[in-house]
PDB file of C-alpha atoms in Angstrom:
ATOM      1  CA  MET A 299      25.446   9.991   6.069  1.00 36.00           C
ATOM      2  CA  LEU A 300      24.386  12.026   9.080  1.00 34.00           C
ATOM      3  CA  LEU A 301      20.764  11.955  10.036  1.00 40.00           C
ATOM      4  CA  LEU A 302      20.830  15.696  10.594  1.00 33.00           C
ATOM      5  CA  GLU A 303      21.235  16.098   6.848  1.00 35.00           C
ATOM      6  CA  GLN A 304      18.002  14.306   5.977  1.00 39.00           C
ATOM      7  CA  LYS A 305      15.243  16.247   4.261  1.00 37.00           C
ATOM      8  CA  GLY A 306      12.490  13.730   4.967  1.00 43.00           C
ATOM      9  CA  PRO A 307       9.835  13.761   7.702  1.00 45.00           C
ATOM     10  CA  CYS A 308      12.466  13.220  10.408  1.00 53.00           C
ATOM     11  CA  SER A 309      14.773  16.066   9.483  1.00 38.00           C
ATOM     12  CA  THR A 310      14.354  17.818  12.836  1.00 33.00           C
ATOM     13  CA  PRO A 311      17.867  18.017  14.327  1.00 33.00           C
ATOM     14  CA  GLY A 312      18.550  15.491  17.068  1.00 35.00           C
ATOM     15  CA  LEU A 313      16.988  12.085  17.480  1.00 37.00           C
ATOM     16  CA  VAL A 314      16.951  12.090  21.271  1.00 38.00           C
ATOM     17  CA  PRO A 315      13.374  12.512  22.541  1.00 37.00           C
ATOM     18  CA  PRO A 316      12.959  16.019  23.959  1.00 33.00           C
ATOM     19  CA  GLY A 317      12.581  16.562  27.654  1.00 34.00           C
ATOM     20  CA  LEU A 318      14.007  13.194  28.675  1.00 34.00           C
ATOM     21  CA  GLY A 319      16.884  12.888  31.114  1.00 34.00           C
ATOM     22  CA  ALA A 320      19.344  10.063  30.546  1.00 35.00           C
ATOM     23  CA  ALA A 321      18.895   8.395  33.916  1.00 32.00           C
ATOM     24  CA  ARG A 322      15.084   8.429  34.258  1.00 33.00           C
ATOM     25  CA  SER A 323      13.850   8.679  30.723  1.00 42.00           C
ATOM     26  CA  GLY A 324      12.973   6.354  27.875  1.00 52.00           C
ATOM     27  CA  ARG A 325      16.412   7.047  26.483  1.00 57.00           C
ATOM     28  CA  CYS A 326      19.328   4.704  26.949  1.00 61.00           C
ATOM     29  CA  ARG A 327      22.576   6.066  28.300  1.00 56.00           C
ATOM     30  CA  ALA A 328      25.656   6.320  26.155  1.00 51.00           C
ATOM     31  CA  ALA A 329      27.802   3.206  26.261  1.00 51.00           C
ATOM     32  CA  PRO A 330      31.265   3.660  27.749  1.00 49.00           C
ATOM     33  CA  ALA A 331      33.668   4.733  25.030  1.00 48.00           C
ATOM     34  CA  ALA A 332      35.995   1.981  23.871  1.00 48.00           C
ATOM     35  CA  LEU A 333      39.689   2.702  23.639  1.00 46.00           C
ATOM     36  CA  PRO A 334      40.903   3.206  20.077  1.00 52.00           C
ATOM     37  CA  GLY A 335      41.913  -0.105  18.557  1.00 53.00           C
ATOM     38  CA  SER A 336      40.581  -2.092  21.503  1.00 81.00           C
ATOM     39  CA  ALA A 337      38.309  -4.728  19.977  1.00 83.00           C
ATOM     40  CA  ALA A 338      37.617  -6.350  23.344  1.00 87.00           C
ATOM     41  CA  ALA A 339      36.581  -3.040  24.914  1.00 88.00           C
ATOM     42  CA  LEU A 340      34.312  -2.288  21.956  1.00 88.00           C
ATOM     43  CA  ARG A 341      32.620  -5.686  22.205  1.00 87.00           C
ATOM     44  CA  ALA A 342      32.108  -5.147  25.923  1.00 92.00           C
ATOM     45  CA  ALA A 343      30.578  -1.704  25.338  1.00 92.00           C
ATOM     46  CA  LYS A 344      28.182  -3.148  22.773  1.00 92.00           C
ATOM     47  CA  GLN A 345      27.175  -5.995  25.068  1.00 92.00           C
ATOM     48  CA  GLN A 346      26.552  -3.612  27.953  1.00 94.00           C
ATOM     49  CA  LEU A 347      24.351  -1.409  25.794  1.00 95.00           C
ATOM     50  CA  ARG A 348      22.470  -4.422  24.397  1.00 94.00           C
ATOM     51  CA  ALA A 349      21.697  -5.570  27.938  1.00 95.00           C
ATOM     52  CA  GLU A 350      20.349  -2.142  28.885  1.00 95.00           C
ATOM     53  CA  LEU A 351      18.227  -1.933  25.742  1.00 96.00           C
ATOM     54  CA  ARG A 352      16.776  -5.408  26.227  1.00 95.00           C
ATOM     55  CA  GLN A 353      15.821  -4.436  29.762  1.00 96.00           C
ATOM     56  CA  ARG A 354      14.104  -1.281  28.506  1.00 96.00           C
ATOM     57  CA  LEU A 355      12.202  -3.225  25.859  1.00 97.00           C
ATOM     58  CA  ARG A 356      11.063  -5.847  28.375  1.00 96.00           C
ATOM     59  CA  ALA A 357       9.622  -3.019  30.465  1.00 96.00           C
ATOM     60  CA  LEU A 358       7.673  -1.611  27.503  1.00 96.00           C
ATOM     61  CA  GLY A 359       4.056  -2.782  27.654  1.00 97.00           C
ATOM     62  CA  ALA A 360       2.224  -4.423  24.759  1.00 96.00           C
ATOM     63  CA  ALA A 361      -0.286  -1.572  24.452  1.00 97.00           C
ATOM     64  CA  GLU A 362       2.497   1.022  24.212  1.00 98.00           C
ATOM     65  CA  LYS A 363       4.335  -1.024  21.596  1.00 98.00           C
ATOM     66  CA  GLN A 364       1.138  -1.243  19.578  1.00 97.00           C
ATOM     67  CA  ARG A 365       0.489   2.495  19.901  1.00 98.00           C
ATOM     68  CA  GLN A 366       3.966   3.456  18.720  1.00 98.00           C
ATOM     69  CA  SER A 367       3.850   0.846  15.938  1.00 98.00           C
ATOM     70  CA  ARG A 368       0.571   2.258  14.575  1.00 98.00           C
ATOM     71  CA  LEU A 369       2.012   5.780  14.650  1.00 98.00           C
ATOM     72  CA  LEU A 370       5.159   4.682  12.829  1.00 98.00           C
ATOM     73  CA  GLY A 371       3.068   2.835  10.261  1.00 98.00           C
ATOM     74  CA  ARG A 372       1.366   6.116   9.376  1.00 98.00           C
ATOM     75  CA  LYS A 373       4.742   7.893   9.184  1.00 98.00           C
ATOM     76  CA  VAL A 374       6.015   5.232   6.782  1.00 98.00           C
ATOM     77  CA  ILE A 375       2.993   5.413   4.484  1.00 98.00           C
ATOM     78  CA  ASP A 376       3.357   9.210   4.249  1.00 97.00           C
ATOM     79  CA  HIS A 377       7.136   9.083   3.736  1.00 98.00           C
ATOM     80  CA  PRO A 378       8.297  10.226   0.257  1.00 98.00           C
ATOM     81  CA  LYS A 379      11.008   7.545   0.076  1.00 98.00           C
ATOM     82  CA  TYR A 380       8.420   4.860   0.723  1.00 98.00           C
ATOM     83  CA  GLN A 381       6.009   6.330  -1.776  1.00 98.00           C
ATOM     84  CA  GLU A 382       8.610   6.419  -4.571  1.00 98.00           C
ATOM     85  CA  SER A 383      10.068   2.961  -3.847  1.00 98.00           C
ATOM     86  CA  LYS A 384       8.923  -0.063  -5.823  1.00 98.00           C
ATOM     87  CA  ARG A 385      11.037  -2.872  -4.357  1.00 98.00           C
ATOM     88  CA  ILE A 386      11.043  -2.852  -0.564  1.00 98.00           C
ATOM     89  CA  ALA A 387      12.623  -5.165   2.020  1.00 98.00           C
ATOM     90  CA  ILE A 388      11.089  -5.277   5.476  1.00 98.00           C
ATOM     91  CA  PHE A 389      11.579  -7.446   8.566  1.00 97.00           C
ATOM     92  CA  LEU A 390       8.888  -9.625  10.118  1.00 96.00           C
ATOM     93  CA  SER A 391       8.702  -8.340  13.671  1.00 95.00           C
ATOM     94  CA  MET A 392       9.741 -10.120  16.817  1.00 92.00           C
ATOM     95  CA  PRO A 393       7.776  -9.217  19.980  1.00 92.00           C
ATOM     96  CA  ASP A 394      10.322  -6.566  21.046  1.00 93.00           C
ATOM     97  CA  GLU A 395      10.346  -4.798  17.651  1.00 96.00           C
ATOM     98  CA  VAL A 396       8.124  -2.250  15.952  1.00 97.00           C
ATOM     99  CA  GLN A 397       5.274  -4.232  14.425  1.00 97.00           C
ATOM    100  CA  THR A 398       5.398  -4.184  10.617  1.00 98.00           C
ATOM    101  CA  GLU A 399       2.231  -6.088   9.671  1.00 96.00           C
ATOM    102  CA  GLU A 400       0.252  -3.010   8.603  1.00 97.00           C
ATOM    103  CA  ILE A 401       3.177  -1.680   6.551  1.00 98.00           C
ATOM    104  CA  ILE A 402       3.431  -5.009   4.734  1.00 98.00           C
ATOM    105  CA  LYS A 403      -0.279  -4.899   3.937  1.00 98.00           C
ATOM    106  CA  ASP A 404       0.131  -1.400   2.506  1.00 98.00           C
ATOM    107  CA  ILE A 405       3.105  -2.475   0.362  1.00 98.00           C
ATOM    108  CA  PHE A 406       0.822  -4.918  -1.431  1.00 98.00           C
ATOM    109  CA  LYS A 407      -2.084  -2.479  -1.468  1.00 98.00           C
ATOM    110  CA  GLN A 408       0.138   0.018  -3.309  1.00 97.00           C
ATOM    111  CA  GLY A 409       1.264  -2.604  -5.834  1.00 98.00           C
ATOM    112  CA  LYS A 410       4.877  -2.629  -4.643  1.00 98.00           C
ATOM    113  CA  GLU A 411       7.140  -5.671  -4.379  1.00 98.00           C
ATOM    114  CA  CYS A 412       7.889  -6.953  -0.870  1.00 98.00           C
ATOM    115  CA  PHE A 413      10.976  -8.882   0.259  1.00 98.00           C
ATOM    116  CA  ILE A 414      11.631 -10.392   3.684  1.00 98.00           C
ATOM    117  CA  PRO A 415      14.768 -11.779   5.353  1.00 97.00           C
ATOM    118  CA  ARG A 416      15.859 -15.408   5.444  1.00 96.00           C
ATOM    119  CA  TYR A 417      18.674 -15.736   7.960  1.00 93.00           C
ATOM    120  CA  LYS A 418      21.206 -18.554   7.718  1.00 92.00           C
ATOM    121  CA  PRO A 419      22.072 -19.852  11.218  1.00 86.00           C
ATOM    122  CA  GLN A 420      25.690 -20.033  12.374  1.00 84.00           C
ATOM    123  CA  SER A 421      26.690 -17.415   9.809  1.00 90.00           C
ATOM    124  CA  ASN A 422      26.195 -13.760   8.907  1.00 91.00           C
ATOM    125  CA  HIS A 423      24.478 -14.589   5.608  1.00 95.00           C
ATOM    126  CA  MET A 424      20.988 -13.310   4.887  1.00 96.00           C
ATOM    127  CA  ASP A 425      18.880 -13.219   1.723  1.00 97.00           C
ATOM    128  CA  MET A 426      15.861 -11.060   0.977  1.00 98.00           C
ATOM    129  CA  LEU A 427      13.176 -13.256  -0.562  1.00 98.00           C
ATOM    130  CA  LYS A 428       9.988 -12.142  -2.264  1.00 98.00           C
ATOM    131  CA  LEU A 429       6.567 -12.446  -0.650  1.00 98.00           C
ATOM    132  CA  SER A 430       3.644 -13.066  -2.991  1.00 97.00           C
ATOM    133  CA  SER A 431       1.069 -11.455  -0.658  1.00 97.00           C
ATOM    134  CA  ALA A 432       0.540 -10.442   2.957  1.00 96.00           C
ATOM    135  CA  GLU A 433      -1.309 -13.733   3.453  1.00 96.00           C
ATOM    136  CA  ASP A 434       1.808 -15.582   2.267  1.00 96.00           C
ATOM    137  CA  ILE A 435       3.329 -14.906   5.710  1.00 96.00           C
ATOM    138  CA  SER A 436       1.084 -17.588   7.241  1.00 94.00           C
ATOM    139  CA  SER A 437       2.816 -20.238   5.076  1.00 93.00           C
ATOM    140  CA  LEU A 438       6.285 -19.453   6.430  1.00 95.00           C
ATOM    141  CA  ALA A 439       8.251 -21.681   8.773  1.00 89.00           C
ATOM    142  CA  LEU A 440       8.961 -20.670  12.370  1.00 90.00           C
ATOM    143  CA  THR A 441      12.676 -20.852  13.197  1.00 88.00           C
ATOM    144  CA  SER A 442      14.311 -21.765  16.496  1.00 82.00           C
ATOM    145  CA  TRP A 443      14.718 -17.987  16.987  1.00 80.00           C
ATOM    146  CA  ASN A 444      10.915 -17.681  16.862  1.00 84.00           C
ATOM    147  CA  ILE A 445      11.121 -15.820  13.527  1.00 89.00           C
ATOM    148  CA  LEU A 446       8.957 -16.554  10.510  1.00 94.00           C
ATOM    149  CA  GLN A 447      10.962 -16.968   7.310  1.00 95.00           C
ATOM    150  CA  PRO A 448      10.984 -19.022   4.097  1.00 95.00           C
ATOM    151  CA  SER A 449      12.358 -22.526   4.652  1.00 93.00           C
ATOM    152  CA  ASP A 450      15.708 -23.619   3.215  1.00 90.00           C
ATOM    153  CA  ASP A 451      13.996 -25.822   0.628  1.00 91.00           C
ATOM    154  CA  ASP A 452      11.826 -22.938  -0.589  1.00 93.00           C
ATOM    155  CA  THR A 453      13.789 -22.242  -3.771  1.00 92.00           C
ATOM    156  CA  ALA A 454      11.038 -20.721  -5.923  1.00 94.00           C
ATOM    157  CA  ARG A 455      11.144 -17.249  -4.404  1.00 97.00           C
ATOM    158  CA  GLU A 456      13.082 -14.420  -6.049  1.00 97.00           C
ATOM    159  CA  GLU A 457      16.077 -13.135  -4.126  1.00 97.00           C
ATOM    160  CA  ALA A 458      16.154  -9.334  -4.396  1.00 97.00           C
ATOM    161  CA  LEU A 459      19.786  -9.088  -5.538  1.00 97.00           C
ATOM    162  CA  ALA A 460      19.315 -11.797  -8.156  1.00 95.00           C
ATOM    163  CA  GLY A 461      16.876  -9.436  -9.852  1.00 92.00           C
ATOM    164  CA  GLY A 462      16.452  -5.687  -9.821  1.00 94.00           C
ATOM    165  CA  GLY A 463      17.908  -4.999  -6.391  1.00 97.00           C
ATOM    166  CA  LEU A 464      16.109  -2.955  -3.745  1.00 98.00           C
ATOM    167  CA  ASP A 465      14.971   0.645  -3.462  1.00 98.00           C
ATOM    168  CA  LEU A 466      14.367   0.676   0.286  1.00 98.00           C
ATOM    169  CA  ILE A 467      15.183  -1.487   3.311  1.00 98.00           C
ATOM    170  CA  PHE A 468      13.423  -1.105   6.650  1.00 98.00           C
ATOM    171  CA  MET A 469      15.974  -1.938   9.337  1.00 96.00           C
ATOM    172  CA  PRO A 470      15.405  -3.531  12.738  1.00 96.00           C
ATOM    173  CA  GLY A 471      17.817  -3.130  15.624  1.00 95.00           C
ATOM    174  CA  LEU A 472      18.166  -2.845  19.379  1.00 95.00           C
ATOM    175  CA  GLY A 473      19.391   0.767  19.524  1.00 96.00           C
ATOM    176  CA  PHE A 474      20.183   3.792  17.377  1.00 96.00           C
ATOM    177  CA  ASP A 475      21.873   7.170  17.768  1.00 93.00           C
ATOM    178  CA  LYS A 476      21.561  10.531  16.022  1.00 85.00           C
ATOM    179  CA  LYS A 477      24.558   9.870  13.763  1.00 90.00           C
ATOM    180  CA  GLY A 478      22.799   6.943  12.107  1.00 93.00           C
ATOM    181  CA  ASN A 479      24.697   4.295  14.050  1.00 94.00           C
ATOM    182  CA  ARG A 480      22.780   1.102  14.696  1.00 95.00           C
ATOM    183  CA  LEU A 481      23.238  -1.564  17.354  1.00 94.00           C
ATOM    184  CA  GLY A 482      21.959  -4.906  16.094  1.00 91.00           C
ATOM    185  CA  ARG A 483      21.834  -8.258  17.832  1.00 90.00           C
ATOM    186  CA  GLY A 484      25.465  -9.061  17.090  1.00 84.00           C
ATOM    187  CA  LYS A 485      25.197 -11.374  14.073  1.00 87.00           C
ATOM    188  CA  GLY A 486      26.064  -8.843  11.345  1.00 87.00           C
ATOM    189  CA  TYR A 487      23.322  -9.933   8.939  1.00 93.00           C
ATOM    190  CA  TYR A 488      22.268  -6.482   7.767  1.00 94.00           C
ATOM    191  CA  ASP A 489      25.765  -5.018   7.528  1.00 91.00           C
ATOM    192  CA  THR A 490      26.847  -7.965   5.378  1.00 92.00           C
ATOM    193  CA  TYR A 491      23.756  -7.709   3.197  1.00 95.00           C
ATOM    194  CA  LEU A 492      24.252  -3.985   2.632  1.00 94.00           C
ATOM    195  CA  GLU A 493      27.805  -4.703   1.464  1.00 93.00           C
ATOM    196  CA  ARG A 494      26.324  -7.074  -1.119  1.00 95.00           C
ATOM    197  CA  CYS A 495      23.824  -4.402  -2.147  1.00 95.00           C
ATOM    198  CA  MET A 496      26.655  -1.970  -2.854  1.00 93.00           C
ATOM    199  CA  LYS A 497      28.044  -4.394  -5.436  1.00 94.00           C
ATOM    200  CA  HIS A 498      24.691  -4.711  -7.229  1.00 95.00           C
ATOM    201  CA  PRO A 499      24.154  -2.595 -10.378  1.00 92.00           C
ATOM    202  CA  HIS A 500      21.152  -0.939  -8.713  1.00 93.00           C
ATOM    203  CA  GLY A 501      23.384   0.235  -5.869  1.00 90.00           C
ATOM    204  CA  LYS A 502      22.743   0.587  -2.167  1.00 94.00           C
ATOM    205  CA  PRO A 503      19.080   1.022  -1.224  1.00 97.00           C
ATOM    206  CA  TYR A 504      17.897   3.787   1.088  1.00 98.00           C
ATOM    207  CA  THR A 505      17.728   2.514   4.675  1.00 98.00           C
ATOM    208  CA  ILE A 506      15.178   3.499   7.307  1.00 98.00           C
ATOM    209  CA  ALA A 507      15.232   2.156  10.862  1.00 97.00           C
ATOM    210  CA  LEU A 508      11.949   1.695  12.712  1.00 98.00           C
ATOM    211  CA  ALA A 509      12.422   2.332  16.423  1.00 97.00           C
ATOM    212  CA  PHE A 510      10.512   2.733  19.636  1.00 97.00           C
ATOM    213  CA  ARG A 511      11.486   5.996  21.301  1.00 96.00           C
ATOM    214  CA  GLU A 512      12.991   3.916  24.119  1.00 96.00           C
ATOM    215  CA  GLN A 513      15.601   2.634  21.644  1.00 97.00           C
ATOM    216  CA  ILE A 514      17.097   6.063  20.900  1.00 96.00           C
ATOM    217  CA  CYS A 515      20.563   6.377  22.473  1.00 95.00           C
ATOM    218  CA  GLU A 516      23.011   9.193  23.068  1.00 93.00           C
ATOM    219  CA  SER A 517      25.656   7.178  21.239  1.00 93.00           C
ATOM    220  CA  VAL A 518      26.143   3.685  19.856  1.00 94.00           C
ATOM    221  CA  PRO A 519      29.643   2.122  19.759  1.00 90.00           C
ATOM    222  CA  VAL A 520      30.552   1.002  16.251  1.00 87.00           C
ATOM    223  CA  THR A 521      33.365  -0.501  14.206  1.00 84.00           C
ATOM    224  CA  GLU A 522      34.434   0.372  10.685  1.00 82.00           C
ATOM    225  CA  ASN A 523      32.365  -2.584   9.435  1.00 80.00           C
ATOM    226  CA  ASP A 524      29.097  -1.208  10.871  1.00 85.00           C
ATOM    227  CA  VAL A 525      27.151   0.439   8.044  1.00 88.00           C
ATOM    228  CA  PRO A 526      25.302   3.611   9.161  1.00 92.00           C
ATOM    229  CA  ILE A 527      21.647   3.885   8.269  1.00 95.00           C
ATOM    230  CA  ASP A 528      20.174   6.800   6.348  1.00 97.00           C
ATOM    231  CA  GLU A 529      17.231   7.697   8.576  1.00 96.00           C
ATOM    232  CA  ILE A 530      15.463   6.721  11.773  1.00 95.00           C
ATOM    233  CA  LEU A 531      11.712   6.879  12.228  1.00 96.00           C
ATOM    234  CA  TYR A 532      10.397   7.032  15.795  1.00 95.00           C
ATOM    235  CA  GLU A 533       7.603   8.805  17.598  1.00 95.00           C
ATOM    236  CA  ASP A 534       9.215  12.176  18.324  1.00 87.00           C
ATOM    237  CA  CYS A 535      11.061  12.724  15.062  1.00 81.00           C
TER     238      CYS A 535
END
């Protein structure tokens, strides 16, 4: 699905922040195009773009991250897809990601069900497990990746696809382009999980990426296994 077709709050054509030049702006440059069928060239293009994006995010100050995160939190709460969704999956933020704490608090305030990722190391497997409250986050284990998630022996939590599925997933990532292409961290967790969602009777949930404006790219190199996202929320959309 092309982002230009969306009818939500970010339906303004073009996701690239206005008035920003590629070389000097908060916008990453397009990655070099990989030759058709060249897996090695595609991997190299992705790695080059990841390196540039990580550098941009390191340069983004804490106060600016907080400002953009607060703004995006308000956009989410006003978003019709969020308002109509009952079962929502959302990531627990790392320092270089849009902060989701206030969104999680609102999910519980609105009486919705909240699910968070549990990543399985040395694989591309991820589950979405249910949180009982926003305060429940403080009971989670800290992984070697410095991510809070339910421990492996925490078997009491509902997995979203073992029940009623999901209505909405908020997606993290390193970079995004106006076609809905997403550059993750290279593990394939979300793409694999979305494939599982498609096999669930409830069907694929709507996907919204939360991005700093510095993460918006002219183009993101992708493979046929990369699942495009439905919509990107960022400051200028």
